[in-house]
Each structure stands twice: as structure tokens, then as C-alpha cells.
Amino acid sequence: MNNEHRGFTSNIGAILAAAGGAVGLGNIWRYPYMLGQNGGGAFLLVNMFFVLAIGIPLMMTEFVIGRRSQRNVVGAYKKLERKKGWATIGYFGILGAVLIYAFYSVVAGWTLNYIVMACSNQLSGLTPAEVSETFASFTSDSFWPVFYQLMFLILTALVITFGVQKGIEKVSKILMPVLFILLLLMCVRSLTLPGAKEGLGFLFHPDFSKLTGAGILGALGQSFFSLSLGMGAMVTYGSYIRKEDSLFKTSVWISVCDLMVAILAGVVIFPAVFSFGMDPAGGPQLVYVVLPNVFNNMPMGALFAAVFFVLLGIAALTSTISLQEIIVAFTVEELHWSRRKSSIISLLVIFAIGVFCTLSFGPLSDVKLLDRTIFDFFDLITASYLMPIGALAMTIFLGWFYPKVEVKDEITNGGTLKGSLFEVYYFILRYVAPLALIVIIISGIIG
Ligand code: PFF
């Protein structure tokens, strides 16, 4: 099949689509609260280091596997492996994508509800206690969160059915610039609040005394989750990148976008949080329970609340697209289903599993797996086990069981690019990344 027709039509299309996959709830919802709990700027610096030192090389690794094989995450290993068995990594990827999407779509669905509430002015004028109560009663309801989750799944599947170019690439080319504009708008609003300086100080002044070993591991785990590594999302998108594009530059751009959005989200959130005397270490509820109070206290707060939740919704959508595409690319190429059939069936499977995650905030809150709610359990097994184990297996495959000359050939586009950093990349691929991954996996098991 001609690559021009199979995948993205331009490098900017590839960058925006993959950056869309990377930039998500992880950046705007998870990053700020982790930063809040782990010494602000110290967490930022450590996370930045991990993104540059390990994240970018791992993203390149996924791209190499995808583009070299021109296949989905399972087909890629089947095509590249010299001895059978490596495709198991691909099946792990599919499993991980299903599980992540099942719990991720819960929080994605919440954004829809909050967009509706912000637009219909239901969030304004509430006291902090009422804001918390609204969040608790919404998330524990047995109908609305499920309804919004389903809406989000349908929206995602719709984009997927239009295909790689007319669906994924086109939507990313529109939504990613919109996301940046909305984010900058929110930054201006936040930075012009009285007391913004204190929030910026918290974000950019590293307090290493608050950074524990767990915080450092958290920063490492966050870099994997945020860059969507270890699940095959980047293998799948890598298979759509044109042969003439530089995988190194593409990975750098995506990672820079991802970091920038996380930092800008911090610039939006912390000045506002400090300006209204809220707690920066508010935890996972930071954006849903703390921020509405902030919006309530600022001029034109209802408008900015709506803008903020639209922003969060867009970030979530481009990521759910990448999650479902991992599965759809597999069923289309390996099982020869049509794109439409693949989208519908995968939607139904994810919904059937995801409902349990949603209801674990309400009627199923007493159901515990390893002492955790269903939602937390899915989060734990994907972020702490499936993603790092998948990434580790991938580095071992490409670094130790695939010929170096072929890796170099793919990274230098058949020798047409200089590839001056290739040896550095290869060293990280073989030694540094696997070691870091083993540390994450072991600490996940112990802690
Ligand atoms: N990177 C996404 C985020 O930060 O929200 C989450 C994600 C998407 C993880 C796709 C894994 C994945 F395959």
C-alpha cells in the first residue's frame, strides 16, 4: 500500500495528531495535582529531565517499530520479529488501551457535564461546600456520568470512522491550535489576577525538600503516561508517519508540545489557586472541585469556566481518539473488519467495561480490587504495570533482538539524515530506558 494514502499527509499533521494523543487529561488534570503534591517546580524539573532523557528516545522507538513495519501494534511485531512470540507485546498494548480507555472515558465524560454546567451557569454562585457537593452527587449518580461517558465514546468513534486522514488528522489540525489558543487565553486571565506571582513562584521555584523518592518515581511514571508510551499508541501513529519525515524531530516536537501544555496548565491553575487562597495540593479533584471556586471569584468567571472545560474536553478527545485507533487499526488490519464495524464493536466493548469504572464512584463504590475501587484499580494496573512492562518489552525487542543497522536505517531515513545523535539514542534504548523501566516496575510491586 502506498504510504501517502495509508497515513498522515504531512509532517505537521503527524505532529499535531500525535501531540493530540499525548496532550490529554494527563497534562491538564493529572499533572497539576501531582505537581501540587510534590513540591511544585522540583517535580517539574525532574519530569522535564525524564521526558528529554527517556521519553523522547522511547517515543522514537515506538515510531521506528510502527513506521518500519507499516502495521498496527500487533502486526508490527509479527512483521519485524525474527522468532515468533513478540506479538504478545502487541496484545498487551491492545489490552492496555482497552483498560486505559475504560477509566479515561469516565473523566472525559465528566468534562462534558462540566461544559454543560458552566454554559448553563449552574456553577456560579455556589459556596465551596456546594461545589464539592455538586461534584460528589454528580459522580456518584448512576445515570448522568454513564450517559456522558457514552456520549464521549460516540464522539470519539465518529472521528475514527472517518479514517486517518479525514478523521484523525483533520480533527487534530483544527482542535490542537484551538486548544493552544484557549490555553493562552486562560493564561492571560490567570496571570492578571492579584496574587498571581505567588502561584508562579510555587510552579517555578523548585522546593526539593518536598520531593520524595515516590515523587521522583511519580515524575517518571507521569512522563510515560503523558507521552502515551508503552501502549502502542505511538507505534500505531508511527506507522502513519511519512517515510521522508524525521522521527527524531517529530518526537522532539511532540514532547515539547506535551511539556508546554502541562506547564501552561500549571500557569493557568496555580496563580488562580493562590490568588483565591485555595490549597494547591488539592489532589485529583483539583480541577473539578477547587477550580470552580476560583472561577466563581473572578470577573467573567462563568465564561472562563466554560472555556476551561472545553479545553479539557478537547485535550481528552484527541487522546481518546489515539486510544481507540490502537484497537481499530488492529481489528482493521489483522481481523479485516471494516473501519465502521471496528469502531462500533470496540466502542461497545469499552463501554461495557467502562461502565463499571464510572459506577465505581457511586453504586459500586464498595467493590474493591486489591483494596482499590474499580476505577483506581484500572489506573494502577495500566500506569504501574502494563505501560512500563510494555515499554520494557519494546526496548528489549528493538535494542537487543532487532538488527542495529535496520534501526539506524529507519531513524536516518535510509541514510539521508545525518543521525549524529544515533549512538546516544541507541545507548539509551539498550541500557538507560530498560533500567529506568525496571525500577518503575519493581517499585510499583513493592510500594
Ligand atoms: N497521554 C494521555 C494523557 O496524558 O492524557 C493519556 C494516554 C493516551 C495514555 C493514549 C496512553 C495512550 F495510549
PDB file of N, CA and C in Angstrom, residues 183-266:
ATOM      1  N   LEU A 183      -5.809  27.863  25.777  1.00  0.00           N
ATOM      2  CA  LEU A 183      -4.887  27.761  26.903  1.00  0.00           C
ATOM      3  C   LEU A 183      -4.189  29.102  27.148  1.00  0.00           C
ATOM      4  N   LEU A 184      -3.770  29.756  26.061  1.00  0.00           N
ATOM      5  CA  LEU A 184      -3.102  31.048  26.211  1.00  0.00           C
ATOM      6  C   LEU A 184      -4.066  32.085  26.780  1.00  0.00           C
ATOM      7  N   LEU A 185      -5.302  32.026  26.324  1.00  0.00           N
ATOM      8  CA  LEU A 185      -6.330  32.935  26.831  1.00  0.00           C
ATOM      9  C   LEU A 185      -6.493  32.756  28.346  1.00  0.00           C
ATOM     10  N   MET A 186      -6.538  31.496  28.761  1.00  0.00           N
ATOM     11  CA  MET A 186      -6.685  31.213  30.187  1.00  0.00           C
ATOM     12  C   MET A 186      -5.455  31.682  30.965  1.00  0.00           C
ATOM     13  N   CYS A 187      -4.278  31.561  30.334  1.00  0.00           N
ATOM     14  CA  CYS A 187      -3.047  32.022  30.998  1.00  0.00           C
ATOM     15  C   CYS A 187      -3.118  33.516  31.264  1.00  0.00           C
ATOM     16  N   VAL A 188      -3.550  34.261  30.249  1.00  0.00           N
ATOM     17  CA  VAL A 188      -3.625  35.714  30.405  1.00  0.00           C
ATOM     18  C   VAL A 188      -4.574  36.046  31.553  1.00  0.00           C
ATOM     19  N   ARG A 189      -5.715  35.358  31.588  1.00  0.00           N
ATOM     20  CA  ARG A 189      -6.696  35.608  32.654  1.00  0.00           C
ATOM     21  C   ARG A 189      -6.069  35.349  34.033  1.00  0.00           C
ATOM     22  N   SER A 190      -5.388  34.222  34.117  1.00  0.00           N
ATOM     23  CA  SER A 190      -4.859  33.825  35.402  1.00  0.00           C
ATOM     24  C   SER A 190      -3.725  34.746  35.854  1.00  0.00           C
ATOM     25  N   LEU A 191      -2.865  35.118  34.887  1.00  0.00           N
ATOM     26  CA  LEU A 191      -1.701  35.930  35.243  1.00  0.00           C
ATOM     27  C   LEU A 191      -2.066  37.363  35.611  1.00  0.00           C
ATOM     28  N   THR A 192      -3.253  37.809  35.228  1.00  0.00           N
ATOM     29  CA  THR A 192      -3.638  39.173  35.561  1.00  0.00           C
ATOM     30  C   THR A 192      -4.456  39.226  36.848  1.00  0.00           C
ATOM     31  N   LEU A 193      -4.533  38.102  37.552  1.00  0.00           N
ATOM     32  CA  LEU A 193      -5.230  38.107  38.844  1.00  0.00           C
ATOM     33  C   LEU A 193      -4.282  38.628  39.912  1.00  0.00           C
ATOM     34  N   PRO A 194      -4.831  39.299  40.940  1.00  0.00           N
ATOM     35  CA  PRO A 194      -3.949  39.741  42.018  1.00  0.00           C
ATOM     36  C   PRO A 194      -3.387  38.509  42.718  1.00  0.00           C
ATOM     37  N   GLY A 195      -2.114  38.543  43.043  1.00  0.00           N
ATOM     38  CA  GLY A 195      -1.524  37.393  43.751  1.00  0.00           C
ATOM     39  C   GLY A 195      -1.029  36.305  42.818  1.00  0.00           C
ATOM     40  N   ALA A 196      -1.034  36.582  41.526  1.00  0.00           N
ATOM     41  CA  ALA A 196      -0.597  35.568  40.565  1.00  0.00           C
ATOM     42  C   ALA A 196       0.857  35.153  40.805  1.00  0.00           C
ATOM     43  N   LYS A 197       1.628  36.136  41.328  1.00  0.00           N
ATOM     44  CA  LYS A 197       3.065  35.903  41.497  1.00  0.00           C
ATOM     45  C   LYS A 197       3.367  34.714  42.413  1.00  0.00           C
ATOM     46  N   GLU A 198       2.575  34.602  43.461  1.00  0.00           N
ATOM     47  CA  GLU A 198       2.790  33.528  44.428  1.00  0.00           C
ATOM     48  C   GLU A 198       2.614  32.160  43.760  1.00  0.00           C
ATOM     49  N   GLY A 199       1.603  32.069  42.917  1.00  0.00           N
ATOM     50  CA  GLY A 199       1.337  30.822  42.200  1.00  0.00           C
ATOM     51  C   GLY A 199       2.474  30.482  41.259  1.00  0.00           C
ATOM     52  N   LEU A 200       2.984  31.511  40.584  1.00  0.00           N
ATOM     53  CA  LEU A 200       4.101  31.279  39.666  1.00  0.00           C
ATOM     54  C   LEU A 200       5.334  30.852  40.436  1.00  0.00           C
ATOM     55  N   GLY A 201       5.503  31.450  41.607  1.00  0.00           N
ATOM     56  CA  GLY A 201       6.631  31.093  42.460  1.00  0.00           C
ATOM     57  C   GLY A 201       6.558  29.618  42.815  1.00  0.00           C
ATOM     58  N   PHE A 202       5.354  29.160  43.167  1.00  0.00           N
ATOM     59  CA  PHE A 202       5.158  27.756  43.532  1.00  0.00           C
ATOM     60  C   PHE A 202       5.499  26.843  42.357  1.00  0.00           C
ATOM     61  N   LEU A 203       5.089  27.278  41.173  1.00  0.00           N
ATOM     62  CA  LEU A 203       5.286  26.464  39.971  1.00  0.00           C
ATOM     63  C   LEU A 203       6.748  26.418  39.547  1.00  0.00           C
ATOM     64  N   PHE A 204       7.418  27.561  39.622  1.00  0.00           N
ATOM     65  CA  PHE A 204       8.761  27.620  39.052  1.00  0.00           C
ATOM     66  C   PHE A 204       9.894  27.600  40.069  1.00  0.00           C
ATOM     67  N   HIS A 205       9.549  27.797  41.356  1.00  0.00           N
ATOM     68  CA  HIS A 205      10.618  27.722  42.350  1.00  0.00           C
ATOM     69  C   HIS A 205      10.671  26.299  42.890  1.00  0.00           C
ATOM     70  N   PRO A 206      11.731  25.561  42.554  1.00  0.00           N
ATOM     71  CA  PRO A 206      11.760  24.157  42.969  1.00  0.00           C
ATOM     72  C   PRO A 206      12.041  23.991  44.470  1.00  0.00           C
ATOM     73  N   ASP A 207      11.129  23.345  45.164  1.00  0.00           N
ATOM     74  CA  ASP A 207      11.344  23.056  46.581  1.00  0.00           C
ATOM     75  C   ASP A 207      11.684  21.572  46.704  1.00  0.00           C
ATOM     76  N   PHE A 208      13.004  21.292  46.643  1.00  0.00           N
ATOM     77  CA  PHE A 208      13.423  19.888  46.601  1.00  0.00           C
ATOM     78  C   PHE A 208      13.180  19.157  47.919  1.00  0.00           C
ATOM     79  N   SER A 209      12.959  19.932  48.999  1.00  0.00           N
ATOM     80  CA  SER A 209      12.733  19.262  50.278  1.00  0.00           C
ATOM     81  C   SER A 209      11.380  18.533  50.272  1.00  0.00           C
ATOM     82  N   LYS A 210      10.468  18.942  49.365  1.00  0.00           N
ATOM     83  CA  LYS A 210       9.152  18.280  49.320  1.00  0.00           C
ATOM     84  C   LYS A 210       9.120  17.114  48.337  1.00  0.00           C
ATOM     85  N   LEU A 211      10.246  16.922  47.639  1.00  0.00           N
ATOM     86  CA  LEU A 211      10.249  15.878  46.618  1.00  0.00           C
ATOM     87  C   LEU A 211      10.803  14.577  47.211  1.00  0.00           C
ATOM     88  N   THR A 212       9.928  13.580  47.340  1.00  0.00           N
ATOM     89  CA  THR A 212      10.347  12.301  47.916  1.00  0.00           C
ATOM     90  C   THR A 212      10.728  11.331  46.803  1.00  0.00           C
ATOM     91  N   GLY A 213      11.219  10.151  47.189  1.00  0.00           N
ATOM     92  CA  GLY A 213      11.509   9.112  46.200  1.00  0.00           C
ATOM     93  C   GLY A 213      10.251   8.776  45.405  1.00  0.00           C
ATOM     94  N   ALA A 214       9.134   8.710  46.118  1.00  0.00           N
ATOM     95  CA  ALA A 214       7.874   8.399  45.447  1.00  0.00           C
ATOM     96  C   ALA A 214       7.521   9.496  44.439  1.00  0.00           C
ATOM     97  N   GLY A 215       7.854  10.735  44.805  1.00  0.00           N
ATOM     98  CA  GLY A 215       7.579  11.861  43.910  1.00  0.00           C
ATOM     99  C   GLY A 215       8.408  11.755  42.633  1.00  0.00           C
ATOM    100  N   ILE A 216       9.669  11.331  42.786  1.00  0.00           N
ATOM    101  CA  ILE A 216      10.542  11.185  41.613  1.00  0.00           C
ATOM    102  C   ILE A 216      10.012  10.082  40.700  1.00  0.00           C
ATOM    103  N   LEU A 217       9.597   8.972  41.306  1.00  0.00           N
ATOM    104  CA  LEU A 217       9.017   7.894  40.504  1.00  0.00           C
ATOM    105  C   LEU A 217       7.719   8.353  39.849  1.00  0.00           C
ATOM    106  N   GLY A 218       6.972   9.150  40.591  1.00  0.00           N
ATOM    107  CA  GLY A 218       5.727   9.709  40.050  1.00  0.00           C
ATOM    108  C   GLY A 218       6.021  10.542  38.815  1.00  0.00           C
ATOM    109  N   ALA A 219       7.133  11.314  38.882  1.00  0.00           N
ATOM    110  CA  ALA A 219       7.504  12.168  37.750  1.00  0.00           C
ATOM    111  C   ALA A 219       7.887  11.315  36.542  1.00  0.00           C
ATOM    112  N   LEU A 220       8.528  10.180  36.815  1.00  0.00           N
ATOM    113  CA  LEU A 220       8.918   9.275  35.732  1.00  0.00           C
ATOM    114  C   LEU A 220       7.663   8.625  35.123  1.00  0.00           C
ATOM    115  N   GLY A 221       6.795   8.118  35.998  1.00  0.00           N
ATOM    116  CA  GLY A 221       5.548   7.495  35.536  1.00  0.00           C
ATOM    117  C   GLY A 221       4.694   8.486  34.762  1.00  0.00           C
ATOM    118  N   GLN A 222       4.661   9.720  35.266  1.00  0.00           N
ATOM    119  CA  GLN A 222       3.870  10.753  34.596  1.00  0.00           C
ATOM    120  C   GLN A 222       4.397  11.007  33.187  1.00  0.00           C
ATOM    121  N   SER A 223       5.738  10.953  33.015  1.00  0.00           N
ATOM    122  CA  SER A 223       6.266  11.208  31.673  1.00  0.00           C
ATOM    123  C   SER A 223       5.832  10.099  30.708  1.00  0.00           C
ATOM    124  N   PHE A 224       5.741   8.860  31.169  1.00  0.00           N
ATOM    125  CA  PHE A 224       5.260   7.782  30.292  1.00  0.00           C
ATOM    126  C   PHE A 224       3.794   7.948  29.947  1.00  0.00           C
ATOM    127  N   PHE A 225       3.015   8.203  30.994  1.00  0.00           N
ATOM    128  CA  PHE A 225       1.570   8.324  30.784  1.00  0.00           C
ATOM    129  C   PHE A 225       1.292   9.499  29.851  1.00  0.00           C
ATOM    130  N   SER A 226       1.965  10.613  30.131  1.00  0.00           N
ATOM    131  CA  SER A 226       1.684  11.822  29.373  1.00  0.00           C
ATOM    132  C   SER A 226       2.103  11.700  27.910  1.00  0.00           C
ATOM    133  N   LEU A 227       3.193  10.990  27.657  1.00  0.00           N
ATOM    134  CA  LEU A 227       3.623  10.844  26.257  1.00  0.00           C
ATOM    135  C   LEU A 227       2.982   9.621  25.600  1.00  0.00           C
ATOM    136  N   SER A 228       2.057   8.983  26.291  1.00  0.00           N
ATOM    137  CA  SER A 228       1.321   7.812  25.766  1.00  0.00           C
ATOM    138  C   SER A 228       2.250   6.668  25.360  1.00  0.00           C
ATOM    139  N   LEU A 229       3.260   6.409  26.188  1.00  0.00           N
ATOM    140  CA  LEU A 229       4.223   5.380  25.798  1.00  0.00           C
ATOM    141  C   LEU A 229       3.888   4.009  26.370  1.00  0.00           C
ATOM    142  N   GLY A 230       4.314   2.974  25.673  1.00  0.00           N
ATOM    143  CA  GLY A 230       4.194   1.624  26.200  1.00  0.00           C
ATOM    144  C   GLY A 230       2.912   0.898  25.854  1.00  0.00           C
ATOM    145  N   MET A 231       2.026   1.591  25.126  1.00  0.00           N
ATOM    146  CA  MET A 231       0.717   1.018  24.839  1.00  0.00           C
ATOM    147  C   MET A 231       0.532   0.747  23.354  1.00  0.00           C
ATOM    148  N   GLY A 232       1.458   1.286  22.568  1.00  0.00           N
ATOM    149  CA  GLY A 232       1.343   1.108  21.127  1.00  0.00           C
ATOM    150  C   GLY A 232       0.627   2.244  20.416  1.00  0.00           C
ATOM    151  N   ALA A 233       0.257   3.283  21.169  1.00  0.00           N
ATOM    152  CA  ALA A 233      -0.385   4.426  20.510  1.00  0.00           C
ATOM    153  C   ALA A 233       0.599   5.038  19.511  1.00  0.00           C
ATOM    154  N   MET A 234       1.849   5.151  19.949  1.00  0.00           N
ATOM    155  CA  MET A 234       2.848   5.780  19.085  1.00  0.00           C
ATOM    156  C   MET A 234       3.374   4.804  18.020  1.00  0.00           C
ATOM    157  N   VAL A 235       3.232   3.500  18.263  1.00  0.00           N
ATOM    158  CA  VAL A 235       3.553   2.537  17.206  1.00  0.00           C
ATOM    159  C   VAL A 235       2.523   2.717  16.087  1.00  0.00           C
ATOM    160  N   THR A 236       1.255   2.784  16.489  1.00  0.00           N
ATOM    161  CA  THR A 236       0.175   2.936  15.506  1.00  0.00           C
ATOM    162  C   THR A 236       0.328   4.235  14.725  1.00  0.00           C
ATOM    163  N   TYR A 237       0.506   5.352  15.443  1.00  0.00           N
ATOM    164  CA  TYR A 237       0.653   6.628  14.743  1.00  0.00           C
ATOM    165  C   TYR A 237       1.969   6.658  13.954  1.00  0.00           C
ATOM    166  N   GLY A 238       2.985   5.987  14.477  1.00  0.00           N
ATOM    167  CA  GLY A 238       4.263   5.928  13.771  1.00  0.00           C
ATOM    168  C   GLY A 238       4.105   5.284  12.402  1.00  0.00           C
ATOM    169  N   SER A 239       3.193   4.311  12.325  1.00  0.00           N
ATOM    170  CA  SER A 239       3.000   3.635  11.040  1.00  0.00           C
ATOM    171  C   SER A 239       2.352   4.574  10.013  1.00  0.00           C
ATOM    172  N   TYR A 240       1.823   5.696  10.495  1.00  0.00           N
ATOM    173  CA  TYR A 240       1.195   6.662   9.569  1.00  0.00           C
ATOM    174  C   TYR A 240       2.128   7.813   9.199  1.00  0.00           C
ATOM    175  N   ILE A 241       3.335   7.858   9.819  1.00  0.00           N
ATOM    176  CA  ILE A 241       4.266   8.968   9.530  1.00  0.00           C
ATOM    177  C   ILE A 241       4.950   8.727   8.180  1.00  0.00           C
ATOM    178  N   ARG A 242       5.066   9.777   7.395  1.00  0.00           N
ATOM    179  CA  ARG A 242       5.663   9.637   6.055  1.00  0.00           C
ATOM    180  C   ARG A 242       7.136   9.229   6.149  1.00  0.00           C
ATOM    181  N   LYS A 243       7.573   8.506   5.127  1.00  0.00           N
ATOM    182  CA  LYS A 243       8.956   7.994   5.123  1.00  0.00           C
ATOM    183  C   LYS A 243       9.989   9.110   5.117  1.00  0.00           C
ATOM    184  N   GLU A 244       9.620  10.284   4.583  1.00  0.00           N
ATOM    185  CA  GLU A 244      10.627  11.345   4.476  1.00  0.00           C
ATOM    186  C   GLU A 244      10.719  12.213   5.741  1.00  0.00           C
ATOM    187  N   ASP A 245       9.821  12.012   6.707  1.00  0.00           N
ATOM    188  CA  ASP A 245       9.860  12.843   7.916  1.00  0.00           C
ATOM    189  C   ASP A 245      10.895  12.313   8.912  1.00  0.00           C
ATOM    190  N   SER A 246      11.502  13.256   9.649  1.00  0.00           N
ATOM    191  CA  SER A 246      12.490  12.840  10.638  1.00  0.00           C
ATOM    192  C   SER A 246      11.785  12.379  11.918  1.00  0.00           C
ATOM    193  N   LEU A 247      12.062  11.142  12.314  1.00  0.00           N
ATOM    194  CA  LEU A 247      11.415  10.618  13.526  1.00  0.00           C
ATOM    195  C   LEU A 247      11.929  11.332  14.769  1.00  0.00           C
ATOM    196  N   PHE A 248      13.199  11.750  14.727  1.00  0.00           N
ATOM    197  CA  PHE A 248      13.773  12.463  15.868  1.00  0.00           C
ATOM    198  C   PHE A 248      13.071  13.809  16.049  1.00  0.00           C
ATOM    199  N   LYS A 249      13.024  14.580  14.956  1.00  0.00           N
ATOM    200  CA  LYS A 249      12.412  15.912  15.072  1.00  0.00           C
ATOM    201  C   LYS A 249      10.938  15.806  15.440  1.00  0.00           C
ATOM    202  N   THR A 250      10.257  14.827  14.836  1.00  0.00           N
ATOM    203  CA  THR A 250       8.837  14.660  15.130  1.00  0.00           C
ATOM    204  C   THR A 250       8.646  14.355  16.618  1.00  0.00           C
ATOM    205  N   SER A 251       9.480  13.481  17.164  1.00  0.00           N
ATOM    206  CA  SER A 251       9.365  13.133  18.587  1.00  0.00           C
ATOM    207  C   SER A 251       9.664  14.338  19.479  1.00  0.00           C
ATOM    208  N   VAL A 252      10.672  15.122  19.081  1.00  0.00           N
ATOM    209  CA  VAL A 252      11.014  16.288  19.894  1.00  0.00           C
ATOM    210  C   VAL A 252       9.847  17.274  19.910  1.00  0.00           C
ATOM    211  N   TRP A 253       9.279  17.525  18.741  1.00  0.00           N
ATOM    212  CA  TRP A 253       8.158  18.473  18.680  1.00  0.00           C
ATOM    213  C   TRP A 253       6.978  18.024  19.540  1.00  0.00           C
ATOM    214  N   ILE A 254       6.655  16.744  19.430  1.00  0.00           N
ATOM    215  CA  ILE A 254       5.509  16.233  20.191  1.00  0.00           C
ATOM    216  C   ILE A 254       5.769  16.371  21.691  1.00  0.00           C
ATOM    217  N   SER A 255       6.990  16.015  22.105  1.00  0.00           N
ATOM    218  CA  SER A 255       7.302  16.061  23.529  1.00  0.00           C
ATOM    219  C   SER A 255       7.329  17.498  24.040  1.00  0.00           C
ATOM    220  N   VAL A 256       7.851  18.413  23.209  1.00  0.00           N
ATOM    221  CA  VAL A 256       7.870  19.821  23.616  1.00  0.00           C
ATOM    222  C   VAL A 256       6.431  20.335  23.762  1.00  0.00           C
ATOM    223  N   CYS A 257       5.578  19.992  22.806  1.00  0.00           N
ATOM    224  CA  CYS A 257       4.154  20.403  22.898  1.00  0.00           C
ATOM    225  C   CYS A 257       3.550  19.873  24.183  1.00  0.00           C
ATOM    226  N   ASP A 258       3.831  18.606  24.464  1.00  0.00           N
ATOM    227  CA  ASP A 258       3.236  17.963  25.623  1.00  0.00           C
ATOM    228  C   ASP A 258       3.684  18.639  26.921  1.00  0.00           C
ATOM    229  N   LEU A 259       4.991  18.922  27.004  1.00  0.00           N
ATOM    230  CA  LEU A 259       5.516  19.586  28.197  1.00  0.00           C
ATOM    231  C   LEU A 259       4.948  20.992  28.330  1.00  0.00           C
ATOM    232  N   MET A 260       4.888  21.674  27.167  1.00  0.00           N
ATOM    233  CA  MET A 260       4.415  23.050  27.193  1.00  0.00           C
ATOM    234  C   MET A 260       2.978  23.128  27.702  1.00  0.00           C
ATOM    235  N   VAL A 261       2.149  22.205  27.241  1.00  0.00           N
ATOM    236  CA  VAL A 261       0.750  22.232  27.680  1.00  0.00           C
ATOM    237  C   VAL A 261       0.666  21.964  29.182  1.00  0.00           C
ATOM    238  N   ALA A 262       1.488  21.028  29.665  1.00  0.00           N
ATOM    239  CA  ALA A 262       1.455  20.737  31.104  1.00  0.00           C
ATOM    240  C   ALA A 262       1.899  21.964  31.901  1.00  0.00           C
ATOM    241  N   ILE A 263       2.959  22.640  31.426  1.00  0.00           N
ATOM    242  CA  ILE A 263       3.445  23.817  32.150  1.00  0.00           C
ATOM    243  C   ILE A 263       2.418  24.945  32.087  1.00  0.00           C
ATOM    244  N   LEU A 264       1.868  25.153  30.882  1.00  0.00           N
ATOM    245  CA  LEU A 264       0.867  26.219  30.752  1.00  0.00           C
ATOM    246  C   LEU A 264      -0.372  25.924  31.601  1.00  0.00           C
ATOM    247  N   ALA A 265      -0.739  24.645  31.696  1.00  0.00           N
ATOM    248  CA  ALA A 265      -1.878  24.297  32.556  1.00  0.00           C
ATOM    249  C   ALA A 265      -1.560  24.694  33.996  1.00  0.00           C
ATOM    250  N   GLY A 266      -0.292  24.512  34.384  1.00  0.00           N
ATOM    251  CA  GLY A 266       0.142  24.941  35.719  1.00  0.00           C
ATOM    252  C   GLY A 266       0.063  26.453  35.856  1.00  0.00           C
TER     253      GLY A 266
END
